[in-house]
PDB file of C-alpha atoms in Angstrom:
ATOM      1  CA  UNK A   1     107.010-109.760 174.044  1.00 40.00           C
ATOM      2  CA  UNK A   2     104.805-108.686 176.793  1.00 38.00           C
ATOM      3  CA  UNK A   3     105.023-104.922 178.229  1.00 39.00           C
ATOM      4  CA  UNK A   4     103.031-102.713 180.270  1.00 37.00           C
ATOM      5  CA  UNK A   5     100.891-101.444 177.468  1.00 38.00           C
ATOM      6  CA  UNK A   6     100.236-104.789 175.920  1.00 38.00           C
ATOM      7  CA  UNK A   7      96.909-106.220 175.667  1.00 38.00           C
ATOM      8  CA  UNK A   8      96.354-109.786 177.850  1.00 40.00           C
ATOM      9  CA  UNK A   9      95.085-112.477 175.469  1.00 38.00           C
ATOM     10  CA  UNK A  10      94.730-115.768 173.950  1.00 36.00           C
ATOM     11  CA  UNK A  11      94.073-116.785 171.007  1.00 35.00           C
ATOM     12  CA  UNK A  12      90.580-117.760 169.561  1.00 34.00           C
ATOM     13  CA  UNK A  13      90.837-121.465 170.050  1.00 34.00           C
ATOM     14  CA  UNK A  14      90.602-121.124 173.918  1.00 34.00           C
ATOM     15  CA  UNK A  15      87.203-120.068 173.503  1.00 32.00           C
ATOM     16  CA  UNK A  16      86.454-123.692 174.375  1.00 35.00           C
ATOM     17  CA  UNK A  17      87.771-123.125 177.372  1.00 36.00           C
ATOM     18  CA  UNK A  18      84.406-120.853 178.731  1.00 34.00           C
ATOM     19  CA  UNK A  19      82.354-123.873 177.789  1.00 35.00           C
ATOM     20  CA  UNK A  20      83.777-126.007 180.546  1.00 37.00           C
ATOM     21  CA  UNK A  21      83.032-125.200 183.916  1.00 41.00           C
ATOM     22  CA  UNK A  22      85.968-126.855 185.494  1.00 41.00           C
ATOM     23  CA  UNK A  23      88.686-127.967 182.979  1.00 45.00           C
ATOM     24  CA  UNK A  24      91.870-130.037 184.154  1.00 46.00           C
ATOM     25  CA  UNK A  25      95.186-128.516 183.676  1.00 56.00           C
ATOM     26  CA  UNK A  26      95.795-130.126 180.585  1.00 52.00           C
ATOM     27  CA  UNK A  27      92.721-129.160 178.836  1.00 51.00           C
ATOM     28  CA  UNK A  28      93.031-125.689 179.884  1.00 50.00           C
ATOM     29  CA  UNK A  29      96.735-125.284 178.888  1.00 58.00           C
ATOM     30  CA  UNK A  30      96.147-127.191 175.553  1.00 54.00           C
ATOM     31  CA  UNK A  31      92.718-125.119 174.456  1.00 52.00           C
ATOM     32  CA  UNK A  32      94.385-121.528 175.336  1.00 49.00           C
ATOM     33  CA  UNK A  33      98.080-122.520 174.305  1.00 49.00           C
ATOM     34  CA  UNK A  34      99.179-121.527 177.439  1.00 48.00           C
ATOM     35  CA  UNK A  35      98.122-117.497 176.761  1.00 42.00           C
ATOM     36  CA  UNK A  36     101.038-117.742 174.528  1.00 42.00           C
ATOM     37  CA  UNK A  37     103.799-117.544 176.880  1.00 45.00           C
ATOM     38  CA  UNK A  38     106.025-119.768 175.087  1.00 45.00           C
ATOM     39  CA  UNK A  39     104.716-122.925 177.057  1.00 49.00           C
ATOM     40  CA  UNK A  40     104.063-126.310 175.084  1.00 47.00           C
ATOM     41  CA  UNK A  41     102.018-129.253 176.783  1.00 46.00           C
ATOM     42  CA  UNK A  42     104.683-132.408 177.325  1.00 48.00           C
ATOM     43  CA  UNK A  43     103.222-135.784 177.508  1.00 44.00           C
ATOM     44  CA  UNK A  44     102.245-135.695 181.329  1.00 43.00           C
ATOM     45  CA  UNK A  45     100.587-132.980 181.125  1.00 43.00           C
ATOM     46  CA  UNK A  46     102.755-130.106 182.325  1.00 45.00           C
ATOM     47  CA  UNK A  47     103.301-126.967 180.530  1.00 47.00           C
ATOM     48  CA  UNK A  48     106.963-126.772 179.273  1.00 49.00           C
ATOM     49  CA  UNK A  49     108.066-123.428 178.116  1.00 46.00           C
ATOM     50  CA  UNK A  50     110.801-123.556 175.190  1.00 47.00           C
ATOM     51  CA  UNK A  51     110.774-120.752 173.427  1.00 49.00           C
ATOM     52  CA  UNK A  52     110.643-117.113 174.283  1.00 48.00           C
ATOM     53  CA  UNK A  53     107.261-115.390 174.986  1.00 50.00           C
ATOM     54  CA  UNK A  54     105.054-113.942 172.215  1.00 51.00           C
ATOM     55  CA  UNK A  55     102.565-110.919 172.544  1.00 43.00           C
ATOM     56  CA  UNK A  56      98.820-112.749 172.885  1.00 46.00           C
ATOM     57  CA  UNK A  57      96.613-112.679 170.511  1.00 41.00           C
ATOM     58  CA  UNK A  58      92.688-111.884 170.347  1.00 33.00           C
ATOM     59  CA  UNK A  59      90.959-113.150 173.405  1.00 49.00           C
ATOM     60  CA  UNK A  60      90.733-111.766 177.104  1.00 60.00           C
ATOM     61  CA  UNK A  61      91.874-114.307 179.309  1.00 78.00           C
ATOM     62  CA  UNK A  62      88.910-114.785 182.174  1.00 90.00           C
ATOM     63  CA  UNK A  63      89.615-112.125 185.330  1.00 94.00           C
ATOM     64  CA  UNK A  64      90.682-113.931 188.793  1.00 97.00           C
ATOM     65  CA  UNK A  65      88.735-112.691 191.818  1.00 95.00           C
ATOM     66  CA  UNK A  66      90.646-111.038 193.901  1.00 98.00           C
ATOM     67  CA  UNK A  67      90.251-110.505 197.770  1.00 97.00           C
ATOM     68  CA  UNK A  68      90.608-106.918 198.777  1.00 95.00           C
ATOM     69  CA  UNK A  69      93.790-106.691 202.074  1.00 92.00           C
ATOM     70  CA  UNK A  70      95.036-104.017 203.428  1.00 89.00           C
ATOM     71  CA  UNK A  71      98.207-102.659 201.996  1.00 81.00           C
ATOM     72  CA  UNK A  72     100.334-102.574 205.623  1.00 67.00           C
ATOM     73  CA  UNK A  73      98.336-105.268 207.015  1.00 68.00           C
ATOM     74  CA  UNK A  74     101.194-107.837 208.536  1.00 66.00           C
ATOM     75  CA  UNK A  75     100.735-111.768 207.142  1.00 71.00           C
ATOM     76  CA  UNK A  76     101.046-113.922 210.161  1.00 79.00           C
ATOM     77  CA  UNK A  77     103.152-116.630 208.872  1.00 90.00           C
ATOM     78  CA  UNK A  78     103.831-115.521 205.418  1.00 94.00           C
ATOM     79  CA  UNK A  79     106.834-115.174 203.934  1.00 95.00           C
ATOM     80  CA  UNK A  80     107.478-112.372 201.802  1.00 93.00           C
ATOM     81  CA  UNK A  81     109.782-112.255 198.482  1.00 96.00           C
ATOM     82  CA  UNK A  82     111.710-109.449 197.355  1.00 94.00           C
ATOM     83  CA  UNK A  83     110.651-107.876 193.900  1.00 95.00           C
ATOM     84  CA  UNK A  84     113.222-105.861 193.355  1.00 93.00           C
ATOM     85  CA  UNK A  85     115.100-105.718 189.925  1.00 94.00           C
ATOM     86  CA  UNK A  86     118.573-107.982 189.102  1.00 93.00           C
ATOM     87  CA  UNK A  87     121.174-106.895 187.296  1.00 93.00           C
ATOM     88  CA  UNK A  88     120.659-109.334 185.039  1.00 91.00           C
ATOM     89  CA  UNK A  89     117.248-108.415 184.444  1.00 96.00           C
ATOM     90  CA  UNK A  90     115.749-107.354 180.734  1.00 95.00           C
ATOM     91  CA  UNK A  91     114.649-103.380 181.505  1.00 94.00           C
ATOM     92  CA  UNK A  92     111.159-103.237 181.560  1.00 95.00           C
ATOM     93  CA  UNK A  93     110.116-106.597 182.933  1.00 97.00           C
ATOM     94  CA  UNK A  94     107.204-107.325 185.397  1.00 98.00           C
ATOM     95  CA  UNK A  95     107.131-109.049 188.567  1.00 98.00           C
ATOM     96  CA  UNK A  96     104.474-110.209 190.293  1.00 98.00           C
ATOM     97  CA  UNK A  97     104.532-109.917 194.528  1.00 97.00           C
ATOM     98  CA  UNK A  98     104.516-113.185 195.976  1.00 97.00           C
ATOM     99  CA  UNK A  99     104.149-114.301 199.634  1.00 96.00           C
ATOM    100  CA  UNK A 100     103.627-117.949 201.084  1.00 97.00           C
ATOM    101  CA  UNK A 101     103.234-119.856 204.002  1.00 97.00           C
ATOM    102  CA  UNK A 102     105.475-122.544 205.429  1.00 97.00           C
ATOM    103  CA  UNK A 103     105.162-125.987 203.390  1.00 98.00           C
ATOM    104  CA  UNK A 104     102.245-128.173 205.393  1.00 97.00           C
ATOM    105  CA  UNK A 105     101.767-131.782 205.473  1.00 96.00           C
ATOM    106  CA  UNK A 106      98.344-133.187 205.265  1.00 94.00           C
ATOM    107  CA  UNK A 107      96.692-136.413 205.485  1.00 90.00           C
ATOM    108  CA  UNK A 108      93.774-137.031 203.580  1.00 86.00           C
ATOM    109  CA  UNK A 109      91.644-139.281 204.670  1.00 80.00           C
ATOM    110  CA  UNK A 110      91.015-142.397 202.230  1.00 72.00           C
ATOM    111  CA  UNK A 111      91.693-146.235 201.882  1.00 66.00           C
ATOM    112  CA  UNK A 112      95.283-145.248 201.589  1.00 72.00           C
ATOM    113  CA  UNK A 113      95.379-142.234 204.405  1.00 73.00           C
ATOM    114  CA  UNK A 114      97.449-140.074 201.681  1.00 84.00           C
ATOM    115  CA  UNK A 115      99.739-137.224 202.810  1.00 92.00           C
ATOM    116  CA  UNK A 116     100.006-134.369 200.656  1.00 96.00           C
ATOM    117  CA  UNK A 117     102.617-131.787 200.681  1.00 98.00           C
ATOM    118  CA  UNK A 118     101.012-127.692 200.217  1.00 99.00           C
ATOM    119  CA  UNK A 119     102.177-124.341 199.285  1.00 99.00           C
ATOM    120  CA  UNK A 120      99.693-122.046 200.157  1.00 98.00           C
ATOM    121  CA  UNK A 121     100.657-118.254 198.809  1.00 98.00           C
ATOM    122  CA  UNK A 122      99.094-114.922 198.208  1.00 97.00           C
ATOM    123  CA  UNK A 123      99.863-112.954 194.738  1.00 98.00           C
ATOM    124  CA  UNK A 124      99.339-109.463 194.411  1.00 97.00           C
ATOM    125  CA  UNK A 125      99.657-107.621 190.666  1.00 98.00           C
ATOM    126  CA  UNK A 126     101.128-103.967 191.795  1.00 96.00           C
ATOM    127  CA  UNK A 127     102.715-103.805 187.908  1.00 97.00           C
ATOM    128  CA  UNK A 128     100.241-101.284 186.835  1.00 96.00           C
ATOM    129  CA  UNK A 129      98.591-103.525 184.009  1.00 96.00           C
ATOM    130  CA  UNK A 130      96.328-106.962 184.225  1.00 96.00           C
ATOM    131  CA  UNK A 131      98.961-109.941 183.914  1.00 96.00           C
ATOM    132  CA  UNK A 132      98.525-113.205 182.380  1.00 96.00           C
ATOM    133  CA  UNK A 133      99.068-115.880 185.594  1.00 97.00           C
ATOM    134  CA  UNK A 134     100.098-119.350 184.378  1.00 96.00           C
ATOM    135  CA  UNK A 135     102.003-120.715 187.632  1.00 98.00           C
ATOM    136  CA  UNK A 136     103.922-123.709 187.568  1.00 97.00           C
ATOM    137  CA  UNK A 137     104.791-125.331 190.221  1.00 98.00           C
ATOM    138  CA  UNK A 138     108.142-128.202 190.782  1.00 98.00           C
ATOM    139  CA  UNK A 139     109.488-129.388 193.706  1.00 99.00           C
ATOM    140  CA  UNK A 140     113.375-130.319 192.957  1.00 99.00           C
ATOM    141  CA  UNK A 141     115.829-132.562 195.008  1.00 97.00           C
ATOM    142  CA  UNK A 142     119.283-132.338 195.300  1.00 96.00           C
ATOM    143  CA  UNK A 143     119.704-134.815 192.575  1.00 97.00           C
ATOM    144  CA  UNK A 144     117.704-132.429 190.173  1.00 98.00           C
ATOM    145  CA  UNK A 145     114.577-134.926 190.438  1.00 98.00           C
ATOM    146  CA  UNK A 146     111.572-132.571 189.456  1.00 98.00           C
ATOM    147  CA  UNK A 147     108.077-133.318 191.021  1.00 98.00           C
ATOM    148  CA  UNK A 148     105.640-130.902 189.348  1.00 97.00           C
ATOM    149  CA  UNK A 149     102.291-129.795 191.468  1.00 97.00           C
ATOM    150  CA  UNK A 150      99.616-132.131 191.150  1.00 95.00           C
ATOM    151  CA  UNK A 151      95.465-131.214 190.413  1.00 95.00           C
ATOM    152  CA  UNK A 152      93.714-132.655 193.393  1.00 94.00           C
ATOM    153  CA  UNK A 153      90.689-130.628 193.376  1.00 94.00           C
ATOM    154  CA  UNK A 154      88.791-132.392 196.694  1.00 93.00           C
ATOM    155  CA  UNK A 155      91.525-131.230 198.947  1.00 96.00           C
ATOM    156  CA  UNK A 156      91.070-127.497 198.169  1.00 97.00           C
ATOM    157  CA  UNK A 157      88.271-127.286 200.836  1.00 97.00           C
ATOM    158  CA  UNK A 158      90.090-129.575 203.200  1.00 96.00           C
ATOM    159  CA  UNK A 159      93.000-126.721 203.054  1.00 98.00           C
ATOM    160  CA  UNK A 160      91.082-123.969 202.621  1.00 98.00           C
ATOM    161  CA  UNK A 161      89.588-124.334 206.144  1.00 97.00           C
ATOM    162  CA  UNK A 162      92.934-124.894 207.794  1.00 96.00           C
ATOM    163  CA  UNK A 163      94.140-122.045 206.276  1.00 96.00           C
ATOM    164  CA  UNK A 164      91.540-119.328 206.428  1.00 96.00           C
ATOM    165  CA  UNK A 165      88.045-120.465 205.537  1.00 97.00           C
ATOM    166  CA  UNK A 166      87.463-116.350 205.174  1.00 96.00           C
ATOM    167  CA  UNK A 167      89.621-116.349 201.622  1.00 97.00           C
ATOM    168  CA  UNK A 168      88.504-118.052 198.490  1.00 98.00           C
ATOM    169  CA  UNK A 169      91.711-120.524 197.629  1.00 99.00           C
ATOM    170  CA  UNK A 170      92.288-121.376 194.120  1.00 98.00           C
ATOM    171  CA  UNK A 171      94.050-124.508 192.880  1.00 97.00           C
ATOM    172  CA  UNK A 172      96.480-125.450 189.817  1.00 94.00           C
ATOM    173  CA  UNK A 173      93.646-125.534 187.448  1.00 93.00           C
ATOM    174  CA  UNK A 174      91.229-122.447 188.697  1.00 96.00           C
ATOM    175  CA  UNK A 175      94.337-120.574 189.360  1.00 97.00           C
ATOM    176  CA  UNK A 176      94.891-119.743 185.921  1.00 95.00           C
ATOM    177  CA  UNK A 177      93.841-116.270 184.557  1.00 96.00           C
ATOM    178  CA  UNK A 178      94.355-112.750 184.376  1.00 96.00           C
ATOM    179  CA  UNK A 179      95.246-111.142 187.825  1.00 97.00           C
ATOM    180  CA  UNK A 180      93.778-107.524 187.626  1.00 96.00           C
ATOM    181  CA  UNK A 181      95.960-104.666 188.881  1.00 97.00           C
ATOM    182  CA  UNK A 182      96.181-103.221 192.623  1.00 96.00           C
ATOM    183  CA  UNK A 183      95.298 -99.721 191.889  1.00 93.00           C
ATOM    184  CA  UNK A 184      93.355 -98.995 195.416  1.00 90.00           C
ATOM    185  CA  UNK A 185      95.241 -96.622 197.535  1.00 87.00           C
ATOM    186  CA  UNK A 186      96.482 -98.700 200.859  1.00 90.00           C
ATOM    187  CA  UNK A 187      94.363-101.683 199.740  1.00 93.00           C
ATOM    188  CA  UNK A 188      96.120-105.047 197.846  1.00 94.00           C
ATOM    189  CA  UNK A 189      93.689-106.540 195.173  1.00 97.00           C
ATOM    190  CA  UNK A 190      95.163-110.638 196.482  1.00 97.00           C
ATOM    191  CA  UNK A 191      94.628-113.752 194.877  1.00 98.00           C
ATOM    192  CA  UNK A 192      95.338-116.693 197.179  1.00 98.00           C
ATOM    193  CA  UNK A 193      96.211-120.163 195.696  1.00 99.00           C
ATOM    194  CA  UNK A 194      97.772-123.626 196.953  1.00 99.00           C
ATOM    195  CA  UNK A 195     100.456-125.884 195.203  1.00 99.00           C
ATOM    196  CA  UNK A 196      99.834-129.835 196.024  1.00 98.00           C
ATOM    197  CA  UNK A 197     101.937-132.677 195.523  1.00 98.00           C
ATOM    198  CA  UNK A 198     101.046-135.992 196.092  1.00 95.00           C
ATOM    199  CA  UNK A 199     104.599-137.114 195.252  1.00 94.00           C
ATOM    200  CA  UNK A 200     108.327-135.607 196.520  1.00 94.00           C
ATOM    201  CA  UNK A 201     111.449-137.450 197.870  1.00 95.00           C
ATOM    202  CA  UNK A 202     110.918-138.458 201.303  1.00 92.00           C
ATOM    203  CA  UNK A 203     115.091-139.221 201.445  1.00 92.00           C
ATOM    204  CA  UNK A 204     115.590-135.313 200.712  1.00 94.00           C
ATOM    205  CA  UNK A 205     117.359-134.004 203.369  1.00 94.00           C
ATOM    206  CA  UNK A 206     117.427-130.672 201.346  1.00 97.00           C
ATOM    207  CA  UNK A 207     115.031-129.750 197.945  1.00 98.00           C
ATOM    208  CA  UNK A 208     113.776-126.419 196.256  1.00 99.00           C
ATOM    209  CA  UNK A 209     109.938-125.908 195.262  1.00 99.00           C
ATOM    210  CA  UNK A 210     110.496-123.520 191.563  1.00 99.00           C
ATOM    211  CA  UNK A 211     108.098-121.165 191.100  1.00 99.00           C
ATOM    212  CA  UNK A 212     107.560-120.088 187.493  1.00 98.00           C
ATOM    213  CA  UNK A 213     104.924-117.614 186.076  1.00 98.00           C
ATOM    214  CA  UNK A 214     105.269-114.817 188.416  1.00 99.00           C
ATOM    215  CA  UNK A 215     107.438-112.240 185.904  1.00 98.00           C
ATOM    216  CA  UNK A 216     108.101-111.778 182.033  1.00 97.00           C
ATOM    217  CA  UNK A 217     111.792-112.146 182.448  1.00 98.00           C
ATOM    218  CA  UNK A 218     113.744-114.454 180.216  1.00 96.00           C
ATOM    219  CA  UNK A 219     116.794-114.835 178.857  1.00 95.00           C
ATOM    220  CA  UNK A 220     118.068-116.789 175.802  1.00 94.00           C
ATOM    221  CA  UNK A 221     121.349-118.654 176.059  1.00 94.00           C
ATOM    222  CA  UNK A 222     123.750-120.159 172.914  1.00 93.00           C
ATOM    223  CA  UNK A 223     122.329-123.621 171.453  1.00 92.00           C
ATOM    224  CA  UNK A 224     123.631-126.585 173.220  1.00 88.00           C
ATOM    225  CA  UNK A 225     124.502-128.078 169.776  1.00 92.00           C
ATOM    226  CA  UNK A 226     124.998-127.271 166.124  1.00 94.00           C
ATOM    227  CA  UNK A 227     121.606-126.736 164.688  1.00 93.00           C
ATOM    228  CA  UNK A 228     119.345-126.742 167.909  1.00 93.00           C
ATOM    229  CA  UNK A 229     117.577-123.859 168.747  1.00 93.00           C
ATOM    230  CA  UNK A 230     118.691-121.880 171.765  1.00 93.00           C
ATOM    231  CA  UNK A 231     118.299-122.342 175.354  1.00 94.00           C
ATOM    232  CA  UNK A 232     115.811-120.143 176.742  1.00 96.00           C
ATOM    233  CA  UNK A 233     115.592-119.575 180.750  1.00 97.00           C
ATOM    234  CA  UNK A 234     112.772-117.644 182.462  1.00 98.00           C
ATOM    235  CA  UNK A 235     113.050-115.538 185.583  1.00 98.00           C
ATOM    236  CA  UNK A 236     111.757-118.254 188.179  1.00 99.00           C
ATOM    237  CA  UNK A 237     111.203-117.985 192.021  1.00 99.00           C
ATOM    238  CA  UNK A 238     113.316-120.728 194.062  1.00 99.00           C
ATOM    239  CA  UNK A 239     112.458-121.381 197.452  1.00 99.00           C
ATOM    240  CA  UNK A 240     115.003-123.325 199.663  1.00 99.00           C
ATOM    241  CA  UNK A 241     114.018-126.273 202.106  1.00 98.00           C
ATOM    242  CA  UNK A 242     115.736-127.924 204.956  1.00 97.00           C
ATOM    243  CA  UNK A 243     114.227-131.299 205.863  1.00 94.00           C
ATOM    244  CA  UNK A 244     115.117-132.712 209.004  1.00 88.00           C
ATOM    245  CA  UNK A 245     114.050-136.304 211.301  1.00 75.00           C
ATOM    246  CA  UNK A 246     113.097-139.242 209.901  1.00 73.00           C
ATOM    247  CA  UNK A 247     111.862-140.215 206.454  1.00 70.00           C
ATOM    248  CA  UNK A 248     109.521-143.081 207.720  1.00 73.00           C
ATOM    249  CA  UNK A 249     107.899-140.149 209.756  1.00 76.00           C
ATOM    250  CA  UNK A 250     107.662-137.095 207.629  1.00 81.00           C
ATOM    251  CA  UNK A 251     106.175-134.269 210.122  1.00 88.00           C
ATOM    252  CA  UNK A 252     105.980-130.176 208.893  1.00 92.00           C
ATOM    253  CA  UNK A 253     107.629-129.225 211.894  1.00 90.00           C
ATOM    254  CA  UNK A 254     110.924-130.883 210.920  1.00 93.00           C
ATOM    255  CA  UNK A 255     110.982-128.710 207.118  1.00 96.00           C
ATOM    256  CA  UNK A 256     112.384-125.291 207.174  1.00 96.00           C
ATOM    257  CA  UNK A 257     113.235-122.879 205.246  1.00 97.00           C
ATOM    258  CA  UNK A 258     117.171-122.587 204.320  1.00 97.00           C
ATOM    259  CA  UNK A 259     118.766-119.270 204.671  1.00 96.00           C
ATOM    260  CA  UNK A 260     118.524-117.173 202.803  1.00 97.00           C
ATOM    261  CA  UNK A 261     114.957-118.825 202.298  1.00 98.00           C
ATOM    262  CA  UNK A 262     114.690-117.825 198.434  1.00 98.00           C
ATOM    263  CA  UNK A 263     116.204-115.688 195.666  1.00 98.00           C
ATOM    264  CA  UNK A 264     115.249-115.401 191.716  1.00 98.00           C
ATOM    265  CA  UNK A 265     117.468-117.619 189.129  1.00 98.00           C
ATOM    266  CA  UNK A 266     116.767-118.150 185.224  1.00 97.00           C
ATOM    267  CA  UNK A 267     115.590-121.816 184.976  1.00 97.00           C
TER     268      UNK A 267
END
């Protein structure tokens, strides 16, 4: 189990991974073993985490760049999450600080004029220690239908300069790393990133976008069956959507956030 004090690794087989310059999700989660966070690779390609977290071993995972913000400096538009410890938390977990813009809709511009739905969010590591960031990313409707983010590397740029062409934006893939810690006094050490999905349930009049990767926390529950192994659920960020108007005419200024907009659940 990760703590403070532990070293972040991977084992020696993701030393593959520093011979290719821009691996796909699946590569990069298959050659490091997902920094063993208890995460297997399922058949399409998105890390599935079954088991409870192990301590690393061996290798450094590579460093994210961070972009330097001031500490008190107000985020127009972002929303922030609250850190702060549940009662059902483990002692001693970490959480990561986490604050994202409203979901966009964008239309990309190809034979099939595309829309894309986007999450763009700033993380900032004020645990003390570097910390292993794996995100995942699902988008669930009220029917439990999961929609997991989706590697679309061209339309980085494309958001990047909506957003704030200023800020180096990272995507699903480049995302994944070691976030160093915030140590400056009144400065955050931030490292921006954007969800996609190319896919969602335009009928959902309501849906959730799950956010794991951002703490340690788990919990392990009783086995669902005789001889199964148990259930294990990890401390996950869930952000709440309304969607309102008319499905044949999605528009971002019809989805809002539900209130309360978010709180943290074991999923």
């Amino acid at each position: 189990m990760l703590n403070s004090k532990s070293k972040q690794t991977i084992p020696a087989d993701s030393r593959s991974v520093s011979r290719v310059s821009n691996p796909t999700r699946r590569e990069f989660l298959t050659a490091a073993g997902v920094a063993g966070l208890g995460l297997s690779i399922g058949s399409n390609g998105v890390a599935q985490q079954n088991r409870a977290p192990d301590a690393p071993p061996i290798q450094l995972v590579p460093e994210l760049k961070t972009t330097p913000v001031r500490h008190d400096q107000p985020l127009h538009n972002f929303q922030m999450v609250n850190v702060k410890p549940l009662p059902k938390d483990r002692e001693g977990i970490w959480v990561l600080d986490f604050a994202f813009k409203p979901l966009r809709i964008k239309q990309i511009e190809n034979p099939n004029r595309q829309q894309i739905h986007y999450l763009y969010y700033k993380v900032v590591n004020r645990t003390g220690a570097p910390r292993i960031f794996v995100p995942q990313f699902y988008m669930v409707n009220e029917a439990g239908t999961k929609y997991p983010d989706t590697v679309i590397p061209r339309v980085i740029p494309l958001i990047r300069a909506r957003e704030d062409a200023t800020i180096p934006l990272l995507g699903s893939v480049t995302v994944m790393g070691t976030i160093p810690p915030s140590t400056k006094q009144d400065v955050d050490d931030a490292v921006y990133g954007v969800a996609v999905w190319d896919k969602w349930d335009p009928h959902a009049d309501r849906f959730s976008i799950y956010v794991r990767g951002l703490s340690d926390g788990y919990k392990e529950l009783p086995p669902s069956a005789p001889g199964k192994p148990p259930v294990v659920k990890y401390k996950t960020l869930k952000i709440d959507f309304i969607r309102r108007g008319d499905e044949r005419n999605l528009s971002e200024r019809e989805i809002q956030l539900n209130d309360p907009p978010t709180e943290w659940v074991y999923w």
